């Protein structure tokens, strides 16, 4: 087993050397003055962060509006306003003998 471990170590060392050579060759192919790991500037980071915050705000606002429109109180208010604004409907519901006369 000791011999197997030596062979394994030699293989690992050879693999590391090959990786280093390939990294050196790719680094040599990159023109001078350019960086492989280009990091975004602070302006780009700020712009990205602002975009995320704006999208989050729009999502929150949209959900709040939808929940308000679906709430029972809002639906009742809208139906009451519609009923009050349409005289024939109001008369049909609230005249003597109308189905909502008891209110």
PDB file of C-alpha atoms in Angstrom:
ATOM      1  CA  UNK A   1       0.000   0.000   0.000  1.00  0.00           C
ATOM      2  CA  UNK A   2       2.936   2.327   0.578  1.00  0.00           C
ATOM      3  CA  UNK A   3       3.912   2.031  -3.074  1.00  0.00           C
ATOM      4  CA  UNK A   4       0.327   2.869  -4.120  1.00  0.00           C
ATOM      5  CA  UNK A   5       0.438   5.992  -1.969  1.00  0.00           C
ATOM      6  CA  UNK A   6       3.723   7.081  -3.610  1.00  0.00           C
ATOM      7  CA  UNK A   7       2.206   6.591  -7.054  1.00  0.00           C
ATOM      8  CA  UNK A   8      -0.883   8.554  -6.001  1.00  0.00           C
ATOM      9  CA  UNK A   9       1.269  11.421  -4.694  1.00  0.00           C
ATOM     10  CA  UNK A  10       3.303  11.485  -7.936  1.00  0.00           C
ATOM     11  CA  UNK A  11       0.101  11.583  -9.987  1.00  0.00           C
ATOM     12  CA  UNK A  12      -1.263  14.411  -7.865  1.00  0.00           C
ATOM     13  CA  UNK A  13       1.961  16.393  -8.263  1.00  0.00           C
ATOM     14  CA  UNK A  14       1.941  15.866 -12.028  1.00  0.00           C
ATOM     15  CA  UNK A  15      -1.703  17.003 -12.217  1.00  0.00           C
ATOM     16  CA  UNK A  16      -0.856  20.145 -10.231  1.00  0.00           C
ATOM     17  CA  UNK A  17       2.061  20.902 -12.542  1.00  0.00           C
ATOM     18  CA  UNK A  18      -0.167  20.513 -15.598  1.00  0.00           C
ATOM     19  CA  UNK A  19      -2.768  22.850 -14.100  1.00  0.00           C
ATOM     20  CA  UNK A  20      -0.097  25.451 -13.329  1.00  0.00           C
ATOM     21  CA  UNK A  21       1.254  25.214 -16.879  1.00  0.00           C
ATOM     22  CA  UNK A  22      -2.228  25.613 -18.352  1.00  0.00           C
ATOM     23  CA  UNK A  23      -2.892  28.590 -16.062  1.00  0.00           C
ATOM     24  CA  UNK A  24       0.392  30.170 -17.109  1.00  0.00           C
ATOM     25  CA  UNK A  25      -0.409  29.668 -20.784  1.00  0.00           C
ATOM     26  CA  UNK A  26      -3.848  31.270 -20.421  1.00  0.00           C
ATOM     27  CA  UNK A  27      -2.368  34.143 -18.443  1.00  0.00           C
ATOM     28  CA  UNK A  28       0.180  34.663 -21.202  1.00  0.00           C
ATOM     29  CA  UNK A  29      -2.572  34.798 -23.821  1.00  0.00           C
ATOM     30  CA  UNK A  30      -4.319  37.690 -22.039  1.00  0.00           C
ATOM     31  CA  UNK A  31      -3.041  41.015 -23.390  1.00  0.00           C
ATOM     32  CA  UNK A  32      -1.271  43.277 -20.954  1.00  0.00           C
ATOM     33  CA  UNK A  33      -3.367  45.990 -19.365  1.00  0.00           C
ATOM     34  CA  UNK A  34      -6.453  43.820 -19.077  1.00  0.00           C
ATOM     35  CA  UNK A  35      -7.571  42.050 -15.963  1.00  0.00           C
ATOM     36  CA  UNK A  36      -9.064  38.564 -16.069  1.00  0.00           C
ATOM     37  CA  UNK A  37     -11.211  39.248 -13.056  1.00  0.00           C
ATOM     38  CA  UNK A  38     -12.869  42.505 -14.041  1.00  0.00           C
ATOM     39  CA  UNK A  39     -14.744  43.806 -11.037  1.00  0.00           C
ATOM     40  CA  UNK A  40     -17.669  46.159 -11.522  1.00  0.00           C
ATOM     41  CA  UNK A  41     -17.077  49.746 -10.510  1.00  0.00           C
ATOM     42  CA  UNK A  42     -18.873  51.246  -7.569  1.00  0.00           C
ATOM     43  CA  UNK A  43     -21.163  53.135  -9.956  1.00  0.00           C
ATOM     44  CA  UNK A  44     -22.202  49.876 -11.605  1.00  0.00           C
ATOM     45  CA  UNK A  45     -22.695  48.247  -8.211  1.00  0.00           C
ATOM     46  CA  UNK A  46     -24.777  51.197  -7.009  1.00  0.00           C
ATOM     47  CA  UNK A  47     -26.861  51.108 -10.183  1.00  0.00           C
ATOM     48  CA  UNK A  48     -27.462  47.373  -9.795  1.00  0.00           C
ATOM     49  CA  UNK A  49     -28.406  47.815  -6.133  1.00  0.00           C
ATOM     50  CA  UNK A  50     -30.759  50.686  -6.998  1.00  0.00           C
ATOM     51  CA  UNK A  51     -32.415  48.554  -9.685  1.00  0.00           C
ATOM     52  CA  UNK A  52     -32.933  45.715  -7.185  1.00  0.00           C
ATOM     53  CA  UNK A  53     -34.427  48.088  -4.610  1.00  0.00           C
ATOM     54  CA  UNK A  54     -36.726  49.653  -7.220  1.00  0.00           C
ATOM     55  CA  UNK A  55     -37.935  46.232  -8.393  1.00  0.00           C
ATOM     56  CA  UNK A  56     -38.539  45.215  -4.784  1.00  0.00           C
ATOM     57  CA  UNK A  57     -40.513  48.413  -4.170  1.00  0.00           C
ATOM     58  CA  UNK A  58     -42.638  47.894  -7.288  1.00  0.00           C
ATOM     59  CA  UNK A  59     -43.331  44.277  -6.263  1.00  0.00           C
ATOM     60  CA  UNK A  60     -44.320  45.360  -2.749  1.00  0.00           C
ATOM     61  CA  UNK A  61     -46.554  48.137  -4.085  1.00  0.00           C
ATOM     62  CA  UNK A  62     -48.244  45.800  -6.564  1.00  0.00           C
ATOM     63  CA  UNK A  63     -48.937  43.192  -3.875  1.00  0.00           C
ATOM     64  CA  UNK A  64     -50.358  45.858  -1.538  1.00  0.00           C
ATOM     65  CA  UNK A  65     -52.704  47.177  -4.237  1.00  0.00           C
ATOM     66  CA  UNK A  66     -53.900  43.675  -5.145  1.00  0.00           C
ATOM     67  CA  UNK A  67     -54.550  42.785  -1.497  1.00  0.00           C
ATOM     68  CA  UNK A  68     -56.470  46.038  -0.993  1.00  0.00           C
ATOM     69  CA  UNK A  69     -58.640  45.463  -4.060  1.00  0.00           C
ATOM     70  CA  UNK A  70     -59.415  41.900  -2.931  1.00  0.00           C
ATOM     71  CA  UNK A  71     -60.325  42.825   0.641  1.00  0.00           C
ATOM     72  CA  UNK A  72     -64.010  42.394   1.572  1.00  0.00           C
ATOM     73  CA  UNK A  73     -64.326  45.927   2.920  1.00  0.00           C
ATOM     74  CA  UNK A  74     -63.099  47.488  -0.306  1.00  0.00           C
ATOM     75  CA  UNK A  75     -65.351  45.283  -2.437  1.00  0.00           C
ATOM     76  CA  UNK A  76     -68.371  46.227  -0.291  1.00  0.00           C
ATOM     77  CA  UNK A  77     -67.534  49.927  -0.574  1.00  0.00           C
ATOM     78  CA  UNK A  78     -67.235  49.747  -4.369  1.00  0.00           C
ATOM     79  CA  UNK A  79     -70.514  47.868  -4.675  1.00  0.00           C
ATOM     80  CA  UNK A  80     -72.207  50.427  -2.395  1.00  0.00           C
ATOM     81  CA  UNK A  81     -70.948  53.328  -4.494  1.00  0.00           C
ATOM     82  CA  UNK A  82     -72.075  51.600  -7.694  1.00  0.00           C
ATOM     83  CA  UNK A  83     -75.503  50.942  -6.186  1.00  0.00           C
ATOM     84  CA  UNK A  84     -75.851  54.548  -5.059  1.00  0.00           C
ATOM     85  CA  UNK A  85     -74.768  55.938  -8.425  1.00  0.00           C
ATOM     86  CA  UNK A  86     -77.189  53.886 -10.552  1.00  0.00           C
ATOM     87  CA  UNK A  87     -80.757  55.079  -9.717  1.00  0.00           C
ATOM     88  CA  UNK A  88     -82.630  52.176 -11.359  1.00  0.00           C
ATOM     89  CA  UNK A  89     -80.543  49.657  -9.441  1.00  0.00           C
ATOM     90  CA  UNK A  90     -80.961  51.607  -6.206  1.00  0.00           C
ATOM     91  CA  UNK A  91     -84.707  51.829  -6.718  1.00  0.00           C
ATOM     92  CA  UNK A  92     -84.962  48.113  -7.519  1.00  0.00           C
ATOM     93  CA  UNK A  93     -83.071  47.103  -4.400  1.00  0.00           C
ATOM     94  CA  UNK A  94     -84.342  49.616  -1.830  1.00  0.00           C
ATOM     95  CA  UNK A  95     -87.934  50.580  -2.857  1.00  0.00           C
ATOM     96  CA  UNK A  96     -90.918  49.306  -0.933  1.00  0.00           C
ATOM     97  CA  UNK A  97     -90.918  45.573  -1.450  1.00  0.00           C
ATOM     98  CA  UNK A  98     -87.286  45.551  -2.614  1.00  0.00           C
ATOM     99  CA  UNK A  99     -85.038  42.733  -1.403  1.00  0.00           C
ATOM    100  CA  UNK A 100     -82.755  45.092   0.570  1.00  0.00           C
ATOM    101  CA  UNK A 101     -85.504  47.273   2.096  1.00  0.00           C
ATOM    102  CA  UNK A 102     -84.810  45.897   5.590  1.00  0.00           C
ATOM    103  CA  UNK A 103     -81.437  47.681   5.684  1.00  0.00           C
TER     104      UNK A 103
END
